[in-house]
CSV table of C-alpha atoms and ligand atoms in Angstrom, one decimal:
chain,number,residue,atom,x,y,z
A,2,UNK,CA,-141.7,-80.7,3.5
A,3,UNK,CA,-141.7,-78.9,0.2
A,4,UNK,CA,-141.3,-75.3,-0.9
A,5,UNK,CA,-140.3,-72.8,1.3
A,6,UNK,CA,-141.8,-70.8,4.6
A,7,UNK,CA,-143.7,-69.3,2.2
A,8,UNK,CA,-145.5,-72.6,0.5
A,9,UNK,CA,-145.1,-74.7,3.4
A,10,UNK,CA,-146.5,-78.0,2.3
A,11,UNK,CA,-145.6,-80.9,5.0
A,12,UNK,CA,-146.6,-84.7,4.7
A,13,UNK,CA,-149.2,-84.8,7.5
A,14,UNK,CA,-150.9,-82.3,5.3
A,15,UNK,CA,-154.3,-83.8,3.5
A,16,UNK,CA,-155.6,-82.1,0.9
A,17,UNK,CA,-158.3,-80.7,2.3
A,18,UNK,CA,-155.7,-79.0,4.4
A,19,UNK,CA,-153.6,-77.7,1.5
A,20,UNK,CA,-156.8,-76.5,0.2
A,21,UNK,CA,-157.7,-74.5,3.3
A,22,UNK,CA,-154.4,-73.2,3.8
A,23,UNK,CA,-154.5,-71.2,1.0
A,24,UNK,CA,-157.8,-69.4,1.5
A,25,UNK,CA,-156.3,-68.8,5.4
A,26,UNK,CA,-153.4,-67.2,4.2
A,27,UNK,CA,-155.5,-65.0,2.2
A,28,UNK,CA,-158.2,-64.4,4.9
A,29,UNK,CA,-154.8,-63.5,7.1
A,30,UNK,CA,-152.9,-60.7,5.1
A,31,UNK,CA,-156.4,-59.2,4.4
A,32,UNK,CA,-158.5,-59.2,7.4
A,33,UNK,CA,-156.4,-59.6,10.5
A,34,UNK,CA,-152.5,-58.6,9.5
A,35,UNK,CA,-153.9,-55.1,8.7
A,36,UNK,CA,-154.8,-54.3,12.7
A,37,UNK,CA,-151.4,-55.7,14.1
A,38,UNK,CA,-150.0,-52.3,14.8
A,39,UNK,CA,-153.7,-51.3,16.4
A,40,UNK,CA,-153.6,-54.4,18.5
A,41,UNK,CA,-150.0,-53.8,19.7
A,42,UNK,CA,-150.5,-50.3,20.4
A,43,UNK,CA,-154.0,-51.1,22.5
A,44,UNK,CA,-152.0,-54.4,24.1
A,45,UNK,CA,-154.9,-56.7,23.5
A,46,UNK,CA,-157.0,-58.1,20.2
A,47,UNK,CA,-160.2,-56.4,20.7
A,48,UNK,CA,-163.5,-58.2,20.0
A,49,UNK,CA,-164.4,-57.3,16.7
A,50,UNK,CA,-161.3,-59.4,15.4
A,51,UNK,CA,-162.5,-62.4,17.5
A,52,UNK,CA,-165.9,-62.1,16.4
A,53,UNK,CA,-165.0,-62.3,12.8
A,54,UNK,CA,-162.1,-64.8,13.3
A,55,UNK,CA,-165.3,-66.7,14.5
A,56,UNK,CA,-166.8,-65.8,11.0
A,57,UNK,CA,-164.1,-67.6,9.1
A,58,UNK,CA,-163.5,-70.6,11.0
A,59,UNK,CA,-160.6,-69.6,12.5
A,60,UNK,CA,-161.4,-70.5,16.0
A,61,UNK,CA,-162.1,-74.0,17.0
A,62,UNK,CA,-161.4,-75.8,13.0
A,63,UNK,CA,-161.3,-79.2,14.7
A,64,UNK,CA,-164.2,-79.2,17.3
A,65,UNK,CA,-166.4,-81.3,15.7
A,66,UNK,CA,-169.4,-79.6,13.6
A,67,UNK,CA,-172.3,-80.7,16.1
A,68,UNK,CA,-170.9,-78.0,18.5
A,69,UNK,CA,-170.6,-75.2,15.7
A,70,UNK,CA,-166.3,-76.1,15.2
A,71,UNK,CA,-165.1,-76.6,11.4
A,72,UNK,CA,-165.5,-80.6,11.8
A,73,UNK,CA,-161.5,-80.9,11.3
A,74,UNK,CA,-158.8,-82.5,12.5
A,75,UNK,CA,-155.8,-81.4,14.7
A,76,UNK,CA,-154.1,-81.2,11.1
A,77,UNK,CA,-156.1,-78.2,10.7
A,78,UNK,CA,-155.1,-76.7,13.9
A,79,UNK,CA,-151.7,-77.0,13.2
A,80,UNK,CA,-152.0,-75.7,9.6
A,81,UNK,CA,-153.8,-72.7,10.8
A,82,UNK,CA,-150.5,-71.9,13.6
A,83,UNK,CA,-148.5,-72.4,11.3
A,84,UNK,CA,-150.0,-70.0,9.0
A,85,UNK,CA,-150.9,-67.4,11.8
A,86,UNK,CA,-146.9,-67.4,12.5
A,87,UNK,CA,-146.1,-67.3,8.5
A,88,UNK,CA,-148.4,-64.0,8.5
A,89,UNK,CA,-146.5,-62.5,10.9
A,90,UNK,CA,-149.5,-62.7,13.1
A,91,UNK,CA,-148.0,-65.4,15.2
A,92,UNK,CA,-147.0,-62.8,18.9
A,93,UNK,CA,-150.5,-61.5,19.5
A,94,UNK,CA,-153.6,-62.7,17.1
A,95,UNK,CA,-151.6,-66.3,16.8
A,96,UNK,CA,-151.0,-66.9,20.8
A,97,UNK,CA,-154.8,-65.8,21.9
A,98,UNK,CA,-156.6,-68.1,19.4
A,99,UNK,CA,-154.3,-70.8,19.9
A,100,UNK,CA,-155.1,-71.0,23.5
A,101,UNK,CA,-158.0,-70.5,23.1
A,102,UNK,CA,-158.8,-73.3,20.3
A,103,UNK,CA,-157.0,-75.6,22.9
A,104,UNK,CA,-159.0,-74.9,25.6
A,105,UNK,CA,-162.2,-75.8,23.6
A,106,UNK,CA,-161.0,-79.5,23.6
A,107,UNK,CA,-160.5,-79.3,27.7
A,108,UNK,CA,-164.5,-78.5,26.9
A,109,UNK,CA,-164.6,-81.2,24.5
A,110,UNK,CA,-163.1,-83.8,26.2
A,111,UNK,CA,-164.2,-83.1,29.5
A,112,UNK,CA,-167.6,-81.3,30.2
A,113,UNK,CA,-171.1,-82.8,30.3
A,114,UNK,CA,-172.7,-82.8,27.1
A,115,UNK,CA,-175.2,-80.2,27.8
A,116,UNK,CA,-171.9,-77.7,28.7
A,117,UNK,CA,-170.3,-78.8,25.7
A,118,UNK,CA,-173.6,-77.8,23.4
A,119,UNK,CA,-173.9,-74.3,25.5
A,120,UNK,CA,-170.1,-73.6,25.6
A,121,UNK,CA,-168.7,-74.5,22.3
A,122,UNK,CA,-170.3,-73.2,19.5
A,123,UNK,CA,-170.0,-69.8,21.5
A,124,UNK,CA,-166.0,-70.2,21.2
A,125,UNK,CA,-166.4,-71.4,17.5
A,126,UNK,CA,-168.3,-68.1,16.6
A,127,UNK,CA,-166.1,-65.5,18.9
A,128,UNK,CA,-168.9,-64.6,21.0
A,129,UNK,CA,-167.1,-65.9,23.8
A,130,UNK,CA,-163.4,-66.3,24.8
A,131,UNK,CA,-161.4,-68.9,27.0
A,132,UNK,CA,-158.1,-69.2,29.2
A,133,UNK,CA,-157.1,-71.3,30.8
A,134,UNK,CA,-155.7,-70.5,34.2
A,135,UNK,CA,-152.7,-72.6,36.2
A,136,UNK,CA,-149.8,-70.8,37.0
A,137,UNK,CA,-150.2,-68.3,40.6
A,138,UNK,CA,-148.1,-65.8,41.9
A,139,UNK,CA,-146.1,-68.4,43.8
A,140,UNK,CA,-145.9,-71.6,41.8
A,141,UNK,CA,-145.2,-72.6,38.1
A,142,UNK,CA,-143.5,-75.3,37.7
A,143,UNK,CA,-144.7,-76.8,40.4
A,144,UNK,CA,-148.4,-77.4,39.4
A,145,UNK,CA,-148.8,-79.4,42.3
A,146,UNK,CA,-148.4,-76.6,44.5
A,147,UNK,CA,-151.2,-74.2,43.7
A,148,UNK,CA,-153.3,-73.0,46.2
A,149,UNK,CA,-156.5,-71.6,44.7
A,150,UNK,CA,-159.2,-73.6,46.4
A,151,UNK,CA,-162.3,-74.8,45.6
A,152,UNK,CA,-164.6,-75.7,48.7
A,153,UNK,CA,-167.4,-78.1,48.0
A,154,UNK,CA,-170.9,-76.2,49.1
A,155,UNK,CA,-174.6,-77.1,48.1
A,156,UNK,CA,-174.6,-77.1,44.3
A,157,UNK,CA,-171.3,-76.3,43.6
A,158,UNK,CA,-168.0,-75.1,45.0
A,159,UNK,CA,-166.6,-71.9,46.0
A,160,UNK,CA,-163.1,-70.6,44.6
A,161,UNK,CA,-160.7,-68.2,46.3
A,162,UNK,CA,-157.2,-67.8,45.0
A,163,UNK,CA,-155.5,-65.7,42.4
A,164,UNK,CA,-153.7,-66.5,39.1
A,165,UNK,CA,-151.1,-64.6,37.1
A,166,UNK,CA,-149.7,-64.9,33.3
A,167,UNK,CA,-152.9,-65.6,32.2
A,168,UNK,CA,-152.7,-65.5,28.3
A,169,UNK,CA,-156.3,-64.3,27.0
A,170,UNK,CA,-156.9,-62.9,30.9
A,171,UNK,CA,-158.7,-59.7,29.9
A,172,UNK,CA,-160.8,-61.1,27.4
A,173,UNK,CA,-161.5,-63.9,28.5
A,174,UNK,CA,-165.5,-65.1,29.3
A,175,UNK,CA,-164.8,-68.7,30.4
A,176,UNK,CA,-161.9,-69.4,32.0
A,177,UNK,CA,-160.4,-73.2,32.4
A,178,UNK,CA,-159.3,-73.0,36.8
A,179,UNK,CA,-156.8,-74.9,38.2
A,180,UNK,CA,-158.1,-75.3,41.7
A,181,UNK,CA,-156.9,-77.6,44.8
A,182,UNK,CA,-160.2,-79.8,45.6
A,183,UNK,CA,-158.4,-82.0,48.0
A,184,UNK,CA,-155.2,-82.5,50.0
A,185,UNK,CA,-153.7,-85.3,47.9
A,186,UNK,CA,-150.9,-83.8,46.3
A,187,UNK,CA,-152.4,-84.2,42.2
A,188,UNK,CA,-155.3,-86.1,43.1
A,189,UNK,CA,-156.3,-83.1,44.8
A,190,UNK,CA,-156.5,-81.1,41.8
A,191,UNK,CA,-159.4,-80.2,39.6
A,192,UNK,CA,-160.2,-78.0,37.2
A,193,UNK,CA,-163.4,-75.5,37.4
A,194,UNK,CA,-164.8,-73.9,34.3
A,195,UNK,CA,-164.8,-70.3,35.9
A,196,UNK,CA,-167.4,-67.7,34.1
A,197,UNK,CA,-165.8,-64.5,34.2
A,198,UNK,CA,-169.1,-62.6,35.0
A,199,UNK,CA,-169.9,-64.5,38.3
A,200,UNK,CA,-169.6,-62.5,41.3
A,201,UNK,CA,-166.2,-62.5,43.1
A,202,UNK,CA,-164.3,-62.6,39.7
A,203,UNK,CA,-161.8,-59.8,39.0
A,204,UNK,CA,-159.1,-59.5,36.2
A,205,UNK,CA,-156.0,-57.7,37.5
A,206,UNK,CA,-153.6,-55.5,35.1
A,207,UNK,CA,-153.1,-56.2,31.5
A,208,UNK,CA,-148.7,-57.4,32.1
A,209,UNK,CA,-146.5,-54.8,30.2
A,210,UNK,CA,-144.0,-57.8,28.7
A,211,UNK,CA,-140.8,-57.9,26.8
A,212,UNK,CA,-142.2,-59.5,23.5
A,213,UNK,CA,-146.2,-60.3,22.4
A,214,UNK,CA,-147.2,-56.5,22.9
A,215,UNK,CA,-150.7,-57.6,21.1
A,216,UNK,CA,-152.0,-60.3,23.8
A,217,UNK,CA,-153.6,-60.0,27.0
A,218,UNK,CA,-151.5,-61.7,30.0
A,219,UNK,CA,-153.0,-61.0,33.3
A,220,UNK,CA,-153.4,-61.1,36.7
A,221,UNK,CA,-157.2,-62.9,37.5
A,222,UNK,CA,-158.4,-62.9,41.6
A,223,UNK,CA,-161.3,-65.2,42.8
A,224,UNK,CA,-163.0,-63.7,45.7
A,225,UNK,CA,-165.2,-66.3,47.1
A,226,UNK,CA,-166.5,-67.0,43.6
A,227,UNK,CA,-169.4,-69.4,43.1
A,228,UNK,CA,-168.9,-72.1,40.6
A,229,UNK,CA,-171.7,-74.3,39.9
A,230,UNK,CA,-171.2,-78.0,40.0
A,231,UNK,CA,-171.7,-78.6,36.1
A,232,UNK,CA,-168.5,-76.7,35.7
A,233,UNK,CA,-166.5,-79.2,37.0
A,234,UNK,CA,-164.5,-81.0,34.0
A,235,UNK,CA,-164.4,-84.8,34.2
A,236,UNK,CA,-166.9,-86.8,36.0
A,237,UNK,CA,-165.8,-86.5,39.3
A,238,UNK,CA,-162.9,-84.2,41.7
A,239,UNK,CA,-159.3,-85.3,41.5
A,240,UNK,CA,-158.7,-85.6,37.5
A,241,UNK,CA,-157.4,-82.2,37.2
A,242,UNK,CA,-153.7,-83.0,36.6
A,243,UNK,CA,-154.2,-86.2,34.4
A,244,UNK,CA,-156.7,-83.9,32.3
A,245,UNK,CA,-153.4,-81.3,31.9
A,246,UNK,CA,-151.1,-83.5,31.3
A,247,UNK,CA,-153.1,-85.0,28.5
A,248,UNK,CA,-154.0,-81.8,26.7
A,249,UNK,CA,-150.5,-80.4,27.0
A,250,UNK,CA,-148.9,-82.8,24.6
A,251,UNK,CA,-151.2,-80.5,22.3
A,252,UNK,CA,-149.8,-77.1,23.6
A,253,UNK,CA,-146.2,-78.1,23.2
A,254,UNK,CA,-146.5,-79.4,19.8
A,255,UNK,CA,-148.1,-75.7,19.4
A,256,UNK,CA,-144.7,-74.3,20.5
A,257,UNK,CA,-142.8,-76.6,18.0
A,258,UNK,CA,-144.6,-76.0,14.9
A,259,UNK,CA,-144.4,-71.9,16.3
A,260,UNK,CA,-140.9,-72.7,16.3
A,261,UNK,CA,-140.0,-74.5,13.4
A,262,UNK,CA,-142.1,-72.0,11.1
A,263,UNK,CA,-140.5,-68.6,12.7
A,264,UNK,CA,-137.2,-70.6,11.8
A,265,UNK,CA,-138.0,-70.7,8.5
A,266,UNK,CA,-139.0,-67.2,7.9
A,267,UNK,CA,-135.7,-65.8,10.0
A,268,UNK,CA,-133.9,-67.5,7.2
A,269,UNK,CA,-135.4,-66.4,4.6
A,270,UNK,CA,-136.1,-62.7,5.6
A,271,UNK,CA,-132.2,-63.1,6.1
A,272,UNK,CA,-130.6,-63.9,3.1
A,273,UNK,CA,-132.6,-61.8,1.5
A,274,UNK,CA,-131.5,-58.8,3.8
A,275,UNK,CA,-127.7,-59.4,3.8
A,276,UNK,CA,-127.8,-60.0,-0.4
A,277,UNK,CA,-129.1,-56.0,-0.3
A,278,UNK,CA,-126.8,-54.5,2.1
A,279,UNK,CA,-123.6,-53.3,1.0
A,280,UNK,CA,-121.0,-52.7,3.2
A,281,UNK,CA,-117.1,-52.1,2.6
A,282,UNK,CA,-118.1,-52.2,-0.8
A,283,UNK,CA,-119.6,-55.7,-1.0
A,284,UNK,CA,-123.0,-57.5,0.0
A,285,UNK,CA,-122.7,-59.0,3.8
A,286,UNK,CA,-123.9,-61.9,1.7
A,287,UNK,CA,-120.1,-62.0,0.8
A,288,UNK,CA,-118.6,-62.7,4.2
A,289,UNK,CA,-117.4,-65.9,4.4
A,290,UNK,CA,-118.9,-65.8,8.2
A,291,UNK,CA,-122.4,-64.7,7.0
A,292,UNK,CA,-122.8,-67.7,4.7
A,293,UNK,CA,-121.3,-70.2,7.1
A,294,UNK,CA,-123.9,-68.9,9.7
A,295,UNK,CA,-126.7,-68.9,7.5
A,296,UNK,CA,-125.4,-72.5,6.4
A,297,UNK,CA,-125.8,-73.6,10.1
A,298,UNK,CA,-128.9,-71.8,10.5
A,299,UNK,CA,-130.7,-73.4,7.6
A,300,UNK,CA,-129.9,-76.6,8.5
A,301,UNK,CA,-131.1,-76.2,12.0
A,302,UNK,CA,-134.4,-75.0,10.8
A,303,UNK,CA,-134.8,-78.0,8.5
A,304,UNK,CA,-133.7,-80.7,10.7
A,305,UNK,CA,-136.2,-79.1,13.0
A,306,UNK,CA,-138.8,-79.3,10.1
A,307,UNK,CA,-138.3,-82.6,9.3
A,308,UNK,CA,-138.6,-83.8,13.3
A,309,UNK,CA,-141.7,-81.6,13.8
A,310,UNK,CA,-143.4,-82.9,10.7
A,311,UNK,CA,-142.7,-86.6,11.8
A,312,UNK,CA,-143.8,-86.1,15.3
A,313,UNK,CA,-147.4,-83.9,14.4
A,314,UNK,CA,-147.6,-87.5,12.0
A,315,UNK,CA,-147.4,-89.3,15.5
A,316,UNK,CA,-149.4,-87.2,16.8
A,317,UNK,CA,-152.5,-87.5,14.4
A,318,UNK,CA,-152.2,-90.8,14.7
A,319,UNK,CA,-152.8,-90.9,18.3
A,320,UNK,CA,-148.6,-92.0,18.9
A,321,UNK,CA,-146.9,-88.9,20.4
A,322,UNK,CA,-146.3,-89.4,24.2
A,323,UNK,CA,-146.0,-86.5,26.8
A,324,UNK,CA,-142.0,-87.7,26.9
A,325,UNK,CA,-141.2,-86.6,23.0
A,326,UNK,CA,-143.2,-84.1,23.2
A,327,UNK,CA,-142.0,-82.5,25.8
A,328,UNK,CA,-138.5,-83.4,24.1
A,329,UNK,CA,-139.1,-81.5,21.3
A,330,UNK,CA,-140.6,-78.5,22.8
A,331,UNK,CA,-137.4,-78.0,25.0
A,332,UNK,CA,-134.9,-79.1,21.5
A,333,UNK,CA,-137.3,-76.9,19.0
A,334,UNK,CA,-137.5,-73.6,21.0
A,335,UNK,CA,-133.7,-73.3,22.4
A,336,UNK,CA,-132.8,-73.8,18.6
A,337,UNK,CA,-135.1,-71.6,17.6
A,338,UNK,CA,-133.7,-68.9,19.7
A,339,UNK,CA,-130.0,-69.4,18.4
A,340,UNK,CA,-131.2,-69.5,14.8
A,341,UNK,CA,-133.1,-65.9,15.4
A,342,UNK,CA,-130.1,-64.6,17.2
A,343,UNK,CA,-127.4,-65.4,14.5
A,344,UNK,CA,-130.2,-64.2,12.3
A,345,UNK,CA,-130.9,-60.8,14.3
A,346,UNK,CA,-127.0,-60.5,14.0
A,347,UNK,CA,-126.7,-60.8,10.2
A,348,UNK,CA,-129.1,-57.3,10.4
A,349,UNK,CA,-126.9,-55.0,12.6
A,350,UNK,CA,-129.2,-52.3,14.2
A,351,UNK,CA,-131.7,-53.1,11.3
A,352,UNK,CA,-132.0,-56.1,13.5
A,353,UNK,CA,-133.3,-53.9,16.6
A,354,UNK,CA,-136.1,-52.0,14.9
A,355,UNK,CA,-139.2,-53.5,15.1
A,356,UNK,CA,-140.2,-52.3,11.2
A,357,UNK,CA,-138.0,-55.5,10.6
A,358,UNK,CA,-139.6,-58.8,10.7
A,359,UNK,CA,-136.2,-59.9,12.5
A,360,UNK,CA,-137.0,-58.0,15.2
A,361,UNK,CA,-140.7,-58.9,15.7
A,362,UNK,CA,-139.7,-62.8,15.9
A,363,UNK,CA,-136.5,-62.3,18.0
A,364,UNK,CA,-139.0,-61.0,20.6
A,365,UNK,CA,-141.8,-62.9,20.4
A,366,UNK,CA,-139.7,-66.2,20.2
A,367,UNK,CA,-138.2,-65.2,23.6
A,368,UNK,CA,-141.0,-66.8,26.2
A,369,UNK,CA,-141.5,-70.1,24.2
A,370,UNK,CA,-138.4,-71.2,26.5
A,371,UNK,CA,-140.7,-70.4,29.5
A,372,UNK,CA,-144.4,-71.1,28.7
A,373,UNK,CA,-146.0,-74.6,28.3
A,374,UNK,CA,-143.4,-76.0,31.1
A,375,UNK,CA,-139.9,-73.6,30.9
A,376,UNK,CA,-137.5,-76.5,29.1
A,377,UNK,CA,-135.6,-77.2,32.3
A,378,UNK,CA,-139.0,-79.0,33.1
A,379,UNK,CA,-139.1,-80.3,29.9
A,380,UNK,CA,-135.9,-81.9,30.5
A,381,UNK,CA,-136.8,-83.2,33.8
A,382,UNK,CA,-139.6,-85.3,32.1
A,383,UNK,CA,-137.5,-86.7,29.2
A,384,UNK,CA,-135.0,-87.4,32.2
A,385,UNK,CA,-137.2,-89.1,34.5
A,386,UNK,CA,-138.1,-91.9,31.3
A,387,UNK,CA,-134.3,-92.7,30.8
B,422,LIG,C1,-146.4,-64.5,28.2
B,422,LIG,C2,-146.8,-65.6,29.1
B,422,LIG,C3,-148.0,-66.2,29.0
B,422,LIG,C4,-148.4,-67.2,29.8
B,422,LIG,N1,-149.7,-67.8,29.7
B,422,LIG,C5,-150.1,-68.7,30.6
B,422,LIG,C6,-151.5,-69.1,30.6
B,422,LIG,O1,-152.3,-68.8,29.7
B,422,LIG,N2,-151.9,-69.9,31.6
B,422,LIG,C7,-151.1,-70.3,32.6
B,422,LIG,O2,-151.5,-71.0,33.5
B,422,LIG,N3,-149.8,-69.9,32.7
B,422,LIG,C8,-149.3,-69.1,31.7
B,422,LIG,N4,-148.0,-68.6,31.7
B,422,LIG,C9,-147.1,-69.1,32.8
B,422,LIG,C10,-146.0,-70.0,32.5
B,422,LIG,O3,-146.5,-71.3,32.1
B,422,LIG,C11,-145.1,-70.1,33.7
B,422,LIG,O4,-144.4,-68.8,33.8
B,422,LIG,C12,-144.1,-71.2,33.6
B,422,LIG,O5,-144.7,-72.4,33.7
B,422,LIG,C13,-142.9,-71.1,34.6
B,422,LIG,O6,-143.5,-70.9,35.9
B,422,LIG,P1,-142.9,-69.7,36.9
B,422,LIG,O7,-143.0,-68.4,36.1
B,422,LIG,O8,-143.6,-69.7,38.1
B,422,LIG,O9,-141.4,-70.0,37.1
B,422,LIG,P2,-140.8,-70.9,38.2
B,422,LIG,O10,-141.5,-72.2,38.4
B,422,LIG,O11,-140.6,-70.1,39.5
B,422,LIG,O12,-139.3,-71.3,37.7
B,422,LIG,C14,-138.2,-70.4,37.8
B,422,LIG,C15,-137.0,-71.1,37.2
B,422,LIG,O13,-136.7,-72.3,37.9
B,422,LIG,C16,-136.6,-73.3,37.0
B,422,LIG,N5,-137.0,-74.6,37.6
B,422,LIG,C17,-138.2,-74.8,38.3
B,422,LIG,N6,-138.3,-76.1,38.7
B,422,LIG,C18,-137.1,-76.7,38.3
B,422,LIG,C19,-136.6,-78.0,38.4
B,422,LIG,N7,-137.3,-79.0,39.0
B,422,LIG,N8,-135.4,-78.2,37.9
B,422,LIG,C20,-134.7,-77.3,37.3
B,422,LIG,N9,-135.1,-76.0,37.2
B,422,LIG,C21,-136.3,-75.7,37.6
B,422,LIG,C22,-137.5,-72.9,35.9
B,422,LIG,O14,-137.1,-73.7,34.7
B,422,LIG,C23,-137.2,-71.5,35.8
B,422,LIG,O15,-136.0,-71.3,35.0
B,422,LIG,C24,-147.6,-67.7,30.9
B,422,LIG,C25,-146.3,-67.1,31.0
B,422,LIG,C26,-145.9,-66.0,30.2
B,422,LIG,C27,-144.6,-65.4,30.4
């Protein structure tokens, strides 16, 4: 990597990327940044701002042209994360089209062409949102426990169950199901491409939550809802778990790059912080402890840069397996946290008030230990390949 969290420039980065990147940041701290406090206030990013994130390619930059995307490559994707967290856009605005952009290549990858050609080029342009929906009330971890069932009947199935934590849950139009098709433990999973207007559907509360006061996480209940058979992703019942576990290699390498970038800026927003303050008489710059901790935490966030830059290489070029990746979600996001904490530290009660950048990442930064597999699951996969 070159530069700094502001001019991140990393190797995997072609130069149509570093050409983009620069009209993104732009396109960010003039037409989105401006509604974060609106968003926050109103706990969700309304449509308008999905609509026109639609407008500037924001959305779906590596679904392939034919189906209205920006005809990029996961490159792009990651660019635009990164630049979503750099703009301080990364809680709210950055988590919703981040799912959301990952759920289009479930669509992608999965659906029959026709549902492809009707269902992406409404996620490029905004006009229609996606979640995607695993975790219930009473299992998590254990994705092979869910109990929302989906029970074959003439042209399609019909689902019953409930979800929770649903990231996107309120706005969401087309929602990615986890359902239980069969009795055989994974092979008994599928996943249902749920339209939120069918009857039956119901989205519960919007979740008040510690950090990401800008996103929708919900409750969503499926009352006997009727799921045609074309919604099923994957050719036949049963692939449901081999389809996650293949697209979530993507989501945690979303959680590094988060990581590595909110690093960065903790740093930087940091020494520049305890160079102003004064106190007895000198900048907390001064302090021998300051700089030895902001000595460790620089180091941690470039390691960490230098790691996440080497695995999104391995990743574009088709190398990174579920084990390293769920390595460096686990290693990326617990260091994360400590860097933010010492960082949060160096502030004093500056550090509490959400006016400081500090603040904003210190919370948001928080359920990146939980979501995408919490990292005691992460470490139970790295385990099991020793
Ligand atoms: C803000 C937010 C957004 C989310 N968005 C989505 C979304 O869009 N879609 C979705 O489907 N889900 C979403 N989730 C859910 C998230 O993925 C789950 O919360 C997570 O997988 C953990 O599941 P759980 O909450 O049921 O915890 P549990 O599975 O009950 O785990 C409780 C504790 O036990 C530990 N534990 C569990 N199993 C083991 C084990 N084998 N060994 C050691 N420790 C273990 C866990 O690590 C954890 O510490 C979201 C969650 C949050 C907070």
């Amino acid at each position: 990597m070159s530069g700094s969290a502001t001019n991140i420039v990393s190797p995997w980065m072609t130069d149509d990327v570093i050409m983009l990147q620069d009209s993104v940041r732009k396109v960010l701290g003039k037409e989105f940044l401006p509604h974060r406090e609106q968003w926050e206030e109103e706990g969700i990013v309304n449509r308008e701002a999905w609509l026109k994130a639609g407008e500037y390619g924001l959305l779906c930059p590596s679904i392939p042209e034919e189906f209205g995307g920006g005809g990029g490559s996961k490159a792009h994707d990651a660019m635009l994360a990164q630049e979503v967290e750099r703009a301080g856009l990364g809680g709210g605005f950055g988590v919703g089209i981040g799912t959301h952009c990952m759920i289009a290549h479930y669509i992608l990858a999965y659906a029959s062409e026709e549902r492809r050609k009707e269902w992406l080029p409404k996620l490029a342009s905004g006009e229609a949102i996606a979640a995607v929906a695993m975790t219930e009330p009473g299992t998590g971890s254990d994705l092979k426990a869910i109990r929302t069932k989906a029970t074959k009947v003439p042209g399609g199935y019909r689902v019953n169950g409930q979800k929770i934590f649903i990231s996107n849950g309120q706005n969401a139009d087309l929602i990615v199901t986890v359902c239980r098709t069969g009795d055989d433990g994974s092979k008994g999973i599928s996943l249902l491409v749920v339209d939120a207007n069918a009857e039956g559907f119901r989205r519960g509360r919007n979740l008040k939550k510690i950090g990401l006061p800008a996103q929708d996480t919900s409750e969503l209940f499926f009352d006997d809802v009727f799921v045609p058979d074309e919604n099923l992703l994957g050719s036949e019942e049963g692939q449901g778990f081999y389809q996650l576990m293949n697209q979530l290699v993507w989501e945690r390498m979303l959680c590094t790059l988060g990581a590595v970038v909110s690093m960065e800026l903790a740093v930087e927003h940091t020494v520049e912080y305890v160079k102003s303050r004064k106190v007895f008489g000198q900048a907390v710059m001064d302090f021998q402890n300051t700089q030895f901790k902001l000595a460790e935490c620089k180091t941690q966030a470039s390691v960490a840069r230098v790691y996440v830059d080497q695995l999104m290489q391995r990743l574009l070029d088709d190398e990174l397996d579920p084990t390293t990746s769920a390595m460096a979600k686990w290693w990326t996001t617990d260091t994360q946290f400590k860097v933010l904490d010492e960082c949060l530290q160096l502030h004093g009660g500056y550090g509490y008030m959400t006016e400081y950048p500090i603040a904003r990442l210190w919370r948001d930064a928080r359920v990146l230990r939980i979501w995408a597999g919490t990292n005691e699951i992460m470490k139970v996969i790295v385990a099991r390949d020793l």
